[in-house]
CSV table of C-alpha atoms and ligand atoms in Angstrom, one decimal:
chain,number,residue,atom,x,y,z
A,115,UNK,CA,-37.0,243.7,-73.0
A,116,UNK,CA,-39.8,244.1,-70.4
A,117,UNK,CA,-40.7,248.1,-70.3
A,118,UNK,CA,-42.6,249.8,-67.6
A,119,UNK,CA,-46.1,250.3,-68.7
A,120,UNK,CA,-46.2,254.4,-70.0
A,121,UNK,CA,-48.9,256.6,-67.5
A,122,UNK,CA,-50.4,257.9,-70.5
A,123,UNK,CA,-49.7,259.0,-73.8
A,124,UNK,CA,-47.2,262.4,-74.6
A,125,UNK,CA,-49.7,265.0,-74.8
A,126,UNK,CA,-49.7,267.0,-78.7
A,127,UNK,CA,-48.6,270.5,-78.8
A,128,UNK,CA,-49.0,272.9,-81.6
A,129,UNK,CA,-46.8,273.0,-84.7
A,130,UNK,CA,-46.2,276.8,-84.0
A,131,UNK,CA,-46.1,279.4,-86.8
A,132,UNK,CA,-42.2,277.6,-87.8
A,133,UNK,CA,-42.8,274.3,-89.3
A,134,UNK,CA,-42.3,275.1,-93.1
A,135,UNK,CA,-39.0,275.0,-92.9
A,136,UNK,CA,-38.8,271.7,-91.4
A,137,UNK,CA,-41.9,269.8,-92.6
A,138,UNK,CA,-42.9,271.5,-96.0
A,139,UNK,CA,-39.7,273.5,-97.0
A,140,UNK,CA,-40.8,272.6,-101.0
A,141,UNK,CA,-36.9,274.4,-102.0
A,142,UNK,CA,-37.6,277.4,-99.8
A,143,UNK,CA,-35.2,276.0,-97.3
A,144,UNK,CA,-31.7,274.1,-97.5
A,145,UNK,CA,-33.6,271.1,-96.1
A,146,UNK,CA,-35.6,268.5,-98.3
A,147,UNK,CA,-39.0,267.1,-98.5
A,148,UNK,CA,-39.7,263.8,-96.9
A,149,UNK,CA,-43.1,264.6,-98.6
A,150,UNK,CA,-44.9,266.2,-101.0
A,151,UNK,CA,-48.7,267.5,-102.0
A,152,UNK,CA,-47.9,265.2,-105.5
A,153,UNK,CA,-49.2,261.2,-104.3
A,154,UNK,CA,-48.8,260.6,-108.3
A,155,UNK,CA,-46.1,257.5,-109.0
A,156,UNK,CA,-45.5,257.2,-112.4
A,157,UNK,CA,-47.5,253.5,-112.8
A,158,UNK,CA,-49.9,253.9,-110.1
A,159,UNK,CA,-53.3,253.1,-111.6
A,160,UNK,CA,-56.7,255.0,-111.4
A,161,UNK,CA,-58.2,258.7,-111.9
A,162,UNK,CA,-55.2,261.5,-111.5
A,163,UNK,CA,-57.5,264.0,-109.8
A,164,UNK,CA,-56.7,267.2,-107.8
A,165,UNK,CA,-58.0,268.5,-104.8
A,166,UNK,CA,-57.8,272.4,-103.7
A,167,UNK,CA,-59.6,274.7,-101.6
A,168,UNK,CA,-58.5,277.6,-98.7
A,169,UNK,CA,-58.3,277.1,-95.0
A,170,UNK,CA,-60.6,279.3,-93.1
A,171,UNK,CA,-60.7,280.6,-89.3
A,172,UNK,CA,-63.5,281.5,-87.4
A,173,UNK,CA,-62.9,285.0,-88.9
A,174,UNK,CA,-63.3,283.6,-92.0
A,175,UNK,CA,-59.8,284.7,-92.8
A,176,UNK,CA,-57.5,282.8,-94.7
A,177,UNK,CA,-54.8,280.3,-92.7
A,178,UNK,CA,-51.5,280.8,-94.2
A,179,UNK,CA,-49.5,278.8,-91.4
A,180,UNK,CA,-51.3,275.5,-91.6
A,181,UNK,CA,-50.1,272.2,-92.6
A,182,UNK,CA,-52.4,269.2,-93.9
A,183,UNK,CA,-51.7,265.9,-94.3
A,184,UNK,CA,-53.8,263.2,-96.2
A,185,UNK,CA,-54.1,259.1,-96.0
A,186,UNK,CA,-56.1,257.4,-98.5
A,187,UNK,CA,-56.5,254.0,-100.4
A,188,UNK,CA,-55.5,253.4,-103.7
A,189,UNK,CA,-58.5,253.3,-106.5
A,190,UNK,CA,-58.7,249.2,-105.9
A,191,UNK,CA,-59.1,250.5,-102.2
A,192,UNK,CA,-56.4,248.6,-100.4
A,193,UNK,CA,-53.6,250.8,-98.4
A,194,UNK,CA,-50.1,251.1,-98.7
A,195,UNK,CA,-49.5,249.6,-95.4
A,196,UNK,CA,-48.7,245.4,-94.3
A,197,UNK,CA,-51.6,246.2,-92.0
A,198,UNK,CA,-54.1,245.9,-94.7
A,199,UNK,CA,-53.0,242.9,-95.3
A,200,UNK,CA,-55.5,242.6,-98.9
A,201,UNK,CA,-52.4,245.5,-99.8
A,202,UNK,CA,-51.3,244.4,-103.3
A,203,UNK,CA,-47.2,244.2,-102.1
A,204,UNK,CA,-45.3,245.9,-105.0
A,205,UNK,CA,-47.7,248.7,-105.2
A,206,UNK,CA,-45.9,252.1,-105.6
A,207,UNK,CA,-48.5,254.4,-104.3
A,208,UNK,CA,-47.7,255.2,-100.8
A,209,UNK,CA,-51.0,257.2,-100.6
A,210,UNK,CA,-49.4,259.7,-97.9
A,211,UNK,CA,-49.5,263.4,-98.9
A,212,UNK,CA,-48.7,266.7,-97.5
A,213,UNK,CA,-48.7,270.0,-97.9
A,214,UNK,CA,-48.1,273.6,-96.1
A,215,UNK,CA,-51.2,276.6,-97.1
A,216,UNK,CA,-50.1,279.2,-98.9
A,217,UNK,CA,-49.8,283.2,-98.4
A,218,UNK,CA,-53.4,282.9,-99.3
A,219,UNK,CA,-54.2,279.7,-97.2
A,220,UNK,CA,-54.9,277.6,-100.3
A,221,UNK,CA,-53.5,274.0,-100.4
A,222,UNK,CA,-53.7,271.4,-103.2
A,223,UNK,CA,-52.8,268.0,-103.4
A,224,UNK,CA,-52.3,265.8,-106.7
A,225,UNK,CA,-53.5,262.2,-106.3
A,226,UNK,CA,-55.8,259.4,-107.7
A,227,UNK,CA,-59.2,258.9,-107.0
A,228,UNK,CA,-59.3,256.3,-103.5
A,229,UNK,CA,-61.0,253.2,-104.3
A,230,UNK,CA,-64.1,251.8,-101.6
A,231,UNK,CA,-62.4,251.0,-98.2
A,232,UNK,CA,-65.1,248.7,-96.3
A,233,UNK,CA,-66.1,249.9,-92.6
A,234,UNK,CA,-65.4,247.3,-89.6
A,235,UNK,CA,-68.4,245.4,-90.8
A,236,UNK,CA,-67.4,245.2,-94.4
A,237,UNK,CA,-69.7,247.1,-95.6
A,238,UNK,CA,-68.4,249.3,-98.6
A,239,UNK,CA,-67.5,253.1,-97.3
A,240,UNK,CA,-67.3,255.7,-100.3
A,241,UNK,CA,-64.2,256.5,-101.5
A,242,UNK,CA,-62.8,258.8,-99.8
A,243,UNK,CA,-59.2,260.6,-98.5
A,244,UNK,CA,-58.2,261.1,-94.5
A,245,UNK,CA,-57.6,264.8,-94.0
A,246,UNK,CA,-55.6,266.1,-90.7
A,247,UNK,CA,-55.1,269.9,-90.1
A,248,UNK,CA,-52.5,271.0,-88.3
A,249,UNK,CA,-52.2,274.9,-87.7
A,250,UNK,CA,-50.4,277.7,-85.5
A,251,UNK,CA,-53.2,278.1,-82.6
A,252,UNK,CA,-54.3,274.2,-83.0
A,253,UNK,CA,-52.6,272.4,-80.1
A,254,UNK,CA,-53.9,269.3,-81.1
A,255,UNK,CA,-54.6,268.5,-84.5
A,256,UNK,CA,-58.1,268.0,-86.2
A,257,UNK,CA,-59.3,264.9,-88.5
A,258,UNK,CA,-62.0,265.0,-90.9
A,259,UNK,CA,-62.8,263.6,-94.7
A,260,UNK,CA,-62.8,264.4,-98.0
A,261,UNK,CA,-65.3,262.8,-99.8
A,262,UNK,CA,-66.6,263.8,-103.7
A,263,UNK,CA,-69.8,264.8,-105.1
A,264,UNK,CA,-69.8,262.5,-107.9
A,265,UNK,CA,-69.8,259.4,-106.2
A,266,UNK,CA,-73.0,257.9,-105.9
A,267,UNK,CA,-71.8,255.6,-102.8
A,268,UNK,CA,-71.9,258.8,-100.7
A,269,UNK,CA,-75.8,257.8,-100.3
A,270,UNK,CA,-74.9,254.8,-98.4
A,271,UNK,CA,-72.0,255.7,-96.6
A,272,UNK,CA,-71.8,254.6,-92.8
A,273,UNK,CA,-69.3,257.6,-91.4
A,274,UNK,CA,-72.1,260.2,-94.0
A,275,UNK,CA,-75.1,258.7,-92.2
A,276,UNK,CA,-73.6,259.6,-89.0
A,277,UNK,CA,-73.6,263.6,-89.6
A,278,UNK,CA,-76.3,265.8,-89.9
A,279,UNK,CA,-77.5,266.1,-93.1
A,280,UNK,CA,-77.1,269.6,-92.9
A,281,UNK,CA,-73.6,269.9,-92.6
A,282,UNK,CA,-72.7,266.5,-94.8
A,283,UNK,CA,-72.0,268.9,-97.4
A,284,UNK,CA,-68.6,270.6,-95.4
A,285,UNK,CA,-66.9,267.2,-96.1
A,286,UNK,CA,-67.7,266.7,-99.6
A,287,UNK,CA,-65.4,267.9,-102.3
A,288,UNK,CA,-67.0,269.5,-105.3
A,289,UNK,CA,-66.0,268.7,-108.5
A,290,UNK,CA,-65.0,271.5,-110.6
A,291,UNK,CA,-66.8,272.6,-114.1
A,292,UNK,CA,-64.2,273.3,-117.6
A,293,UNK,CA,-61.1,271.6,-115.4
A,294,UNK,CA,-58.8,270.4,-117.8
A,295,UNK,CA,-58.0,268.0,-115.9
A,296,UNK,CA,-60.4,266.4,-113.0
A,297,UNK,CA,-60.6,268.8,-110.0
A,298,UNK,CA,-62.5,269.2,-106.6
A,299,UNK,CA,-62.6,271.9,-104.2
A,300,UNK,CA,-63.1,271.7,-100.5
A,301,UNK,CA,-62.6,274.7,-98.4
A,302,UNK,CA,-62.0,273.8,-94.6
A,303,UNK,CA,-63.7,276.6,-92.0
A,304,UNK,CA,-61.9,275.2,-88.8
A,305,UNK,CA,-64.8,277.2,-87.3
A,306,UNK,CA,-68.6,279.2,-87.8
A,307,UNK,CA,-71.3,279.0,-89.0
A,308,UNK,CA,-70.2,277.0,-91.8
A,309,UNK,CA,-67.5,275.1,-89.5
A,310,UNK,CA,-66.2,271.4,-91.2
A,311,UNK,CA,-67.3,268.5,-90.0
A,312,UNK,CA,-64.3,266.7,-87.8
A,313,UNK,CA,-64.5,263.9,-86.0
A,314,UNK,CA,-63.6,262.0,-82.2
A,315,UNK,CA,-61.5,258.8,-83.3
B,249,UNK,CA,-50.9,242.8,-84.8
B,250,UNK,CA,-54.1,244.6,-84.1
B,251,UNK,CA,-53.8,247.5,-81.9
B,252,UNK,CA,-56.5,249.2,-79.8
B,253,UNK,CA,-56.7,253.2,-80.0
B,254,UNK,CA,-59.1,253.5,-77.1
B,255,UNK,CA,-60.5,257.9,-76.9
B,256,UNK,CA,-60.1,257.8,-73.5
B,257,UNK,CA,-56.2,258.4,-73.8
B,258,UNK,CA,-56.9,261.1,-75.9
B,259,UNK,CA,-57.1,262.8,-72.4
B,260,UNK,CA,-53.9,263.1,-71.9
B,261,UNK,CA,-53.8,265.9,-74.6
B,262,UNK,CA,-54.5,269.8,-74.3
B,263,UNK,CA,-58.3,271.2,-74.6
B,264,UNK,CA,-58.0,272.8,-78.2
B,265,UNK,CA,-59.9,276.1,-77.3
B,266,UNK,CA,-57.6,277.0,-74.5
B,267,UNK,CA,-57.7,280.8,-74.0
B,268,UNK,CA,-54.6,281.6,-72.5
B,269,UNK,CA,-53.1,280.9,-76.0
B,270,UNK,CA,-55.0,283.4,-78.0
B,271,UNK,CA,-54.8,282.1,-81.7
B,272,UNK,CA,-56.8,278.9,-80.1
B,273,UNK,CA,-59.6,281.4,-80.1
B,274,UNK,CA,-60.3,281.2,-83.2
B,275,UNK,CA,-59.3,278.2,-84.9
B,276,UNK,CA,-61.1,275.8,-82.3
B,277,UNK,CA,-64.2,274.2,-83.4
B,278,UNK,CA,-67.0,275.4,-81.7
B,279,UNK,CA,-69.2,272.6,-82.5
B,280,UNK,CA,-69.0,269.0,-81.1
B,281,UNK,CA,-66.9,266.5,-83.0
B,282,UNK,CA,-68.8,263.6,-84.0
B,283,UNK,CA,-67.6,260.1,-82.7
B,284,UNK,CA,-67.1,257.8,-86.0
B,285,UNK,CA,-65.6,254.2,-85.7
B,286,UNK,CA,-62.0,253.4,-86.4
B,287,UNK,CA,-61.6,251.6,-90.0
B,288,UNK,CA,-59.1,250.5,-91.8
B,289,UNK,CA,-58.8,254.2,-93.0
B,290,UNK,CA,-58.4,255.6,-89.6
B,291,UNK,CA,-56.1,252.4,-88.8
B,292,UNK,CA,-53.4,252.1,-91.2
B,293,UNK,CA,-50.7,254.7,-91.6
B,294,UNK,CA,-47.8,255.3,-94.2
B,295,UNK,CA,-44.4,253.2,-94.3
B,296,UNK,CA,-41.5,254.4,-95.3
B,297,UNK,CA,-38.0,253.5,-96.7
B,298,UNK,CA,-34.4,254.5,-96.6
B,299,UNK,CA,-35.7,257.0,-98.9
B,300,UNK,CA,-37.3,259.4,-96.5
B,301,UNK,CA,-34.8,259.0,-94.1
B,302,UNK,CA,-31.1,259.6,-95.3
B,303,UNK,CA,-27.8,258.5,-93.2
B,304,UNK,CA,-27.0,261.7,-91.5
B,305,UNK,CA,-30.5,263.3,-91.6
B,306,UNK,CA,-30.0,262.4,-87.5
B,307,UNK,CA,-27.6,265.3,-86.8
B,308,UNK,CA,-28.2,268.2,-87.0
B,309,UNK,CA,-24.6,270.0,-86.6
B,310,UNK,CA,-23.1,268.7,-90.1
B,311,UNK,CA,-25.0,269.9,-92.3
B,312,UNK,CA,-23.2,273.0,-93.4
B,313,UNK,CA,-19.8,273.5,-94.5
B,314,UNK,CA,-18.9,274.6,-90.7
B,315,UNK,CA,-20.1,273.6,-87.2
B,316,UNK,CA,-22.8,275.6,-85.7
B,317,UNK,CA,-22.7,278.0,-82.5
B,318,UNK,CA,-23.9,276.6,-79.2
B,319,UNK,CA,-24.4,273.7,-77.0
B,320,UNK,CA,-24.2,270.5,-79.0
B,321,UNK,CA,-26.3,267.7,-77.2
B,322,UNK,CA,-27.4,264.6,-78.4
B,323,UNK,CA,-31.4,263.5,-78.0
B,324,UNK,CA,-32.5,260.4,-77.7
B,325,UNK,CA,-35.3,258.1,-76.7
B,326,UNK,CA,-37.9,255.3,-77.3
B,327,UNK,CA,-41.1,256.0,-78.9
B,328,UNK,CA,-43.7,253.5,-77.4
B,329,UNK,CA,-47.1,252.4,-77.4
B,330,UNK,CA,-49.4,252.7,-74.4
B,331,UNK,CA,-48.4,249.2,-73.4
B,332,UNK,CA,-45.0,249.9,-73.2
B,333,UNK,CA,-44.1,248.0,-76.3
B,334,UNK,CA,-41.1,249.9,-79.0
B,335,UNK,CA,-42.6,251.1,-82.0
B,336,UNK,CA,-40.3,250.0,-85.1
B,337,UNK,CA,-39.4,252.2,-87.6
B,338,UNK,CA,-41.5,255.3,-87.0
B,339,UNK,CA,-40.8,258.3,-88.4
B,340,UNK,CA,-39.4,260.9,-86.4
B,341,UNK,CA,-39.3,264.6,-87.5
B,342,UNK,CA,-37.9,267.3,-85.7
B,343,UNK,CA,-37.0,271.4,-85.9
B,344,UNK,CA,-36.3,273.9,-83.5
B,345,UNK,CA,-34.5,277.5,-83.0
B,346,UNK,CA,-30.9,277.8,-83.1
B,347,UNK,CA,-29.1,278.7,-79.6
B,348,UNK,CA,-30.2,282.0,-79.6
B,349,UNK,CA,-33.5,281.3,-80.0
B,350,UNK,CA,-33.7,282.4,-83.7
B,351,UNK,CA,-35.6,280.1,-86.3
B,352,UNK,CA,-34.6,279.9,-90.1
B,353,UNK,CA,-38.6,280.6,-91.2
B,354,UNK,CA,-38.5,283.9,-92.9
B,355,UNK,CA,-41.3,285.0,-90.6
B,356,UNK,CA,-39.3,284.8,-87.2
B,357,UNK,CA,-37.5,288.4,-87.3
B,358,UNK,CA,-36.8,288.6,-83.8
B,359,UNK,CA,-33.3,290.3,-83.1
B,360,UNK,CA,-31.2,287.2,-82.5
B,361,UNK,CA,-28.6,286.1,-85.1
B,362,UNK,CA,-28.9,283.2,-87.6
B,363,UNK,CA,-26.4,281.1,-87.4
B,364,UNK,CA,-25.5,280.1,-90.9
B,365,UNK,CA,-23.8,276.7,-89.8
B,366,UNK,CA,-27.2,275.4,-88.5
B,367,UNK,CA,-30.8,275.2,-90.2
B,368,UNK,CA,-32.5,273.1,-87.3
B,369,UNK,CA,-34.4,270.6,-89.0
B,370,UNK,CA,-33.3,266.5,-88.7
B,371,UNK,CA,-35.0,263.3,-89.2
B,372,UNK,CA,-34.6,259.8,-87.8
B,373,UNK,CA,-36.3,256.2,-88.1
B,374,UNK,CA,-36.4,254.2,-85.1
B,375,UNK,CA,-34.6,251.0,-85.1
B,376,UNK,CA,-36.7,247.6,-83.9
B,377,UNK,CA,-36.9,248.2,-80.3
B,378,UNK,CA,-38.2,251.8,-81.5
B,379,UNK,CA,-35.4,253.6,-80.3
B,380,UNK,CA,-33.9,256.9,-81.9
B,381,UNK,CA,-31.2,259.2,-81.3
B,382,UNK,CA,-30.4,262.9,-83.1
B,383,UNK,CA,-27.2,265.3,-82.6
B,384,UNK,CA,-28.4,268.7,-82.2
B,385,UNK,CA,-27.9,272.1,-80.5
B,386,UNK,CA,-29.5,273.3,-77.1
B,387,UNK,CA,-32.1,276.1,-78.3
B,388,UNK,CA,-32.6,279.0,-76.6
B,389,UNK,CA,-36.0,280.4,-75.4
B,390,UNK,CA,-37.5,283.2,-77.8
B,391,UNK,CA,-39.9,285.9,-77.2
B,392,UNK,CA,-43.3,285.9,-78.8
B,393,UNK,CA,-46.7,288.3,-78.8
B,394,UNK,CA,-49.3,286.3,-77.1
B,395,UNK,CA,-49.0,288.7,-74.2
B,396,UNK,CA,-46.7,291.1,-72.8
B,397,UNK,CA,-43.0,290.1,-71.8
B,398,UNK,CA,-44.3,286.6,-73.7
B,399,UNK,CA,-41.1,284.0,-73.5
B,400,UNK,CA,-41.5,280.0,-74.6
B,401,UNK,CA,-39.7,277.9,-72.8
B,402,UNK,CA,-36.3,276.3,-74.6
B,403,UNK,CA,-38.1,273.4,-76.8
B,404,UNK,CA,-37.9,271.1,-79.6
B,405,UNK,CA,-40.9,270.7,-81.9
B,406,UNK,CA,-41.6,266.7,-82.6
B,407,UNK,CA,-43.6,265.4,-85.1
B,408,UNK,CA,-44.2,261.1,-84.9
B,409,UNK,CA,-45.7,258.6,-87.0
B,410,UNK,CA,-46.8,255.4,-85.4
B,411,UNK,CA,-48.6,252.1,-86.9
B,412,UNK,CA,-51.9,254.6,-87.9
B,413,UNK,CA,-53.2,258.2,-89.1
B,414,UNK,CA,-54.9,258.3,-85.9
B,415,UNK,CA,-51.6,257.4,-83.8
B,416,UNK,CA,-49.9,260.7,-85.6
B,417,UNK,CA,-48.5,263.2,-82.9
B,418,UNK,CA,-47.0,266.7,-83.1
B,419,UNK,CA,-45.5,267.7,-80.0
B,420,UNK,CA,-42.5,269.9,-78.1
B,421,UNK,CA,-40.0,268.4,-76.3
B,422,UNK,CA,-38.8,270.8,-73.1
B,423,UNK,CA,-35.7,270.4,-71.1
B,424,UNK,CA,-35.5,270.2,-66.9
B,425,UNK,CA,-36.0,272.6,-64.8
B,426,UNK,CA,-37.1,276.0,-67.4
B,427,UNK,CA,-37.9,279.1,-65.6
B,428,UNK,CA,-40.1,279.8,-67.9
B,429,UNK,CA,-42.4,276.7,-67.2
B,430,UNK,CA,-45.2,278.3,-65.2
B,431,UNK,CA,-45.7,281.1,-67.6
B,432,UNK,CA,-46.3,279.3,-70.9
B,433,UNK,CA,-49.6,279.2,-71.9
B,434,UNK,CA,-48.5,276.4,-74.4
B,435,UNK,CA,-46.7,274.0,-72.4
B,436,UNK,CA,-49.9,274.8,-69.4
B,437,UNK,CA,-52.4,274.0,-71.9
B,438,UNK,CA,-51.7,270.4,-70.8
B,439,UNK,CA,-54.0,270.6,-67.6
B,440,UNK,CA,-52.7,267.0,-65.8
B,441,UNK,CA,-49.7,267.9,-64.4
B,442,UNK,CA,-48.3,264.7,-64.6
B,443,UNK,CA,-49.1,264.8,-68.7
B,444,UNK,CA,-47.3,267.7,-68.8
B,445,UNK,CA,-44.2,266.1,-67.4
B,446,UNK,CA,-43.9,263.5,-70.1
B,447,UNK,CA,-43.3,266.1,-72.4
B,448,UNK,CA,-40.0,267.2,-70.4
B,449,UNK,CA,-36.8,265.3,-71.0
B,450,UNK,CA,-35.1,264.0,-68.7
B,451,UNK,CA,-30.8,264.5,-68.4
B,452,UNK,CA,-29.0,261.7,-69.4
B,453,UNK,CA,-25.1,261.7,-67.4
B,454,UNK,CA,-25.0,257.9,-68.4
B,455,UNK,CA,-25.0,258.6,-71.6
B,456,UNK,CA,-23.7,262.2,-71.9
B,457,UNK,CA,-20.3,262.1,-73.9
B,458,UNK,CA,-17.1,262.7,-72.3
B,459,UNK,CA,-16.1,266.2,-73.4
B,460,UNK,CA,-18.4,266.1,-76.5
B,461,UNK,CA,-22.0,266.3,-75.9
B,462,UNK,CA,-24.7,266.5,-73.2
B,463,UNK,CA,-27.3,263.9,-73.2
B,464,UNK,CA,-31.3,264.1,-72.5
B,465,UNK,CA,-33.8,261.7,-72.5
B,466,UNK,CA,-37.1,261.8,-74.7
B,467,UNK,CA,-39.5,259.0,-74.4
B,468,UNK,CA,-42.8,259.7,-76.7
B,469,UNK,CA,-45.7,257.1,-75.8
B,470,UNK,CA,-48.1,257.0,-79.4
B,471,UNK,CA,-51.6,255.8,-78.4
B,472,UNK,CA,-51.8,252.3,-79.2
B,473,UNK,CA,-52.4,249.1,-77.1
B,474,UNK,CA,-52.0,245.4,-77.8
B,475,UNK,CA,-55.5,243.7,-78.7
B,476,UNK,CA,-54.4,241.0,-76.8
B,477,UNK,CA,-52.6,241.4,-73.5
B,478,UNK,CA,-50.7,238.8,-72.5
B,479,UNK,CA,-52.5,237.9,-69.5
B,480,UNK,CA,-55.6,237.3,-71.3
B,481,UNK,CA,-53.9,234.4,-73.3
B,482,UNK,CA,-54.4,231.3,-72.2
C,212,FE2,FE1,-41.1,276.8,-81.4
């Protein structure tokens, strides 16, 4: 079937302060999940690791009515996706996750630790997840990355070397002391002084 | 397939500090976004299965023990790329007020009634030429406080997964003809006004069912274009 060629894309337009219900209800609502903040399969190999923080706006008060959404690799780096076509097939791991803030604009995510994914050259990127932020007052949403502070790839890392080294530190997650289990925080200021790194892709 | 996300569609979309919409204010960056190249990160995406998407997820007015108030209409489209081409399987997510303009989320206390026959949230896959169809109820415009006498226009909210992260798209679907159109600072956030119309269904009488349903039409175009046109192959 021959289709007229579109005149442009559908413009985005905000998720409005109403989403829960219909994208994160987690049992608050008589609709399900079609995901959750928990990327954890059962046999899904690598690090179980969790990553929290609080969503900031240029007030530096809390976001309670934002949604995030994250895409990473799995820890031998290939993605859940025919795309990648390295993608081991009977992997699990869908490596899609997302979550609504809190009354307190904290989010969390349970996952494993991403593998290297290699940049258009095939050079080796540090591990690291895709982060998008979708909020009330965001008409179009916002993509940045987490990356951790434990990973010594972070030094080479083409997307790192292409922010200013004074503000490399808004995209990298810090890992936290006495977890019981391994934990990073990364807080996300969608603006000010110390405003997150996102990028034009 | 390799597809191309070129920026320069990215156009198309609304500036995200635009003022007339006051919580843009503050949660708009202030400083530039830095351009990064696209890799295999930014151009994969999530696949799903019959899991996510269950057989009646599509409709909207059976999903309590009876039928809810309103209009009943059915929704339906194509989700495309920017070449025109269907998009298989995609993900489509949707949730809106009920006819009176109420929504479920315990935050929306406006005085209109719930209806308890109706929740307003529905999900639907698109089949292989990308097309996708829900059963719903005509939503009613509501009031908000952006400014005085504030009204949104009658809408659907959208959310779209195409072949990538970068190809994701949350949007609102309007219907023909709203009053309210030239004084919502959401929907006029979109500056081109010929953007703005591709997020306005369209009536469908061809496919509106005989004393049953009205029809309208929602195409969604996902940036993406084919690598290789077919007049560059030889
Ligand atoms: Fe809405």
């Amino acid at each position: 079937m021959s289709e007229q060629r579109p005149d442009g894309i559908t413009p985005s337009q905000t998720v409005g302060p109403y989403f829960k219900y219909g994208l994160t209800p987690n049992g608050e609502y008589a609709w399900n999940d079609a995901f959750t903040n928990n990327l954890i399969t059962p046999d899904v190999s690598g690090e179980r690791i969790r990553v929290e923080g609080t969503v900031f706006d240029g007030d530096g008060v809390p976001v309670p009515d934002c949604m995030l959404e994250i895409w990473q690799a799995d820890a031998q780096g290939r993605f859940s996706d025919p795309q990648d076509a390295r993608a081991l097939p009977n992997s699990s791991f869908k490596g899609f996750g997302r979550v609504g803030t809190d009354a307190n604009g904290r989010y969390s995510f349970d996952t494993i630790k991403p593998g290297q994914v290699p940049d258009p050259d095939g050079k080796p990127q540090a591990p690291h997840i895709l982060l998008a932020v979708y909020a009330r007052g965001m008409l179009l949403h916002l993509y940045t990355r987490i990356y951790f502070d434990d990973e010594t790839a972070n030094t080479e890392d083409p997307v790192l070397a292409l922010v200013p080294a004074d503000r490399r530190a808004t995209l990298i997650a810090k890992r936290k002391a006495g977890a019981a289990n391994p934990a990073y925080v990364l807080d996300i200021h969608l603006q000010g002084d110390n405003e997150t790194v996102f990028f034009d892709v | 397939m390799t597809l191309l996300y070129p920026l320069q569609s990215l156009a198309a979309h609304p500036p995200r500090l635009s003022p007339g919409y006051r919580s843009t204010v503050k949660r708009s960056p202030q400083k530039p976004l830095i351009p990064i190249r696209q890799t295999l990160s930014e151009l994969t995406g999530p696949v799903y299965g019959h899991e996510t998407v269950r057989e009646n997820d599509h409709d909207l007015t059976i999903q309590h023990k009876g039928e809810p108030l309103g209009e009943r209409i059915i929704v339906h489209g194509h989700v495309r790329d920017e070449d025109g081409r269907g998009v298989p399987n995609a993900l489509v997510e949707l949730w809106q007020a009920n006819a009176c303009g109420r929504y479920v989320h315990v935050v929306d206390q406006h005085p209109a009634p719930l209806d308890p026959n109706f929740t307003g949230a529905g999900r639907a896959q698109t089949d292989a030429s990308g097309y996708y169809r829900f059963v719903t109820i005509k939503p009613g415009a509501y009031p908000w406080g952006n400014h005085h006498n504030a009204w949104r226009p009658a809408h659907i909210h959208f959310s779209v997964f195409g072949h990538a992260f970068i190809s994701r798209l949350v949007t609102q679907m309007y219907f023909p003809g709203d009053p309210l159109f030239p004084f919502d600072p959401i929907f006029n956030s979109v500056t081109d006004e010929k953007a703005r119309a591709r997020m306005i269904s369209s009536f469908d009488l061809e496919n509106t069912q005989p004393e049953w349903a009205l029809c309208y039409r929602f195409n969604i175009v996902l940036r993406g274009r084919n690598a290789t046109p077919m007049e560059n192959k030889q």
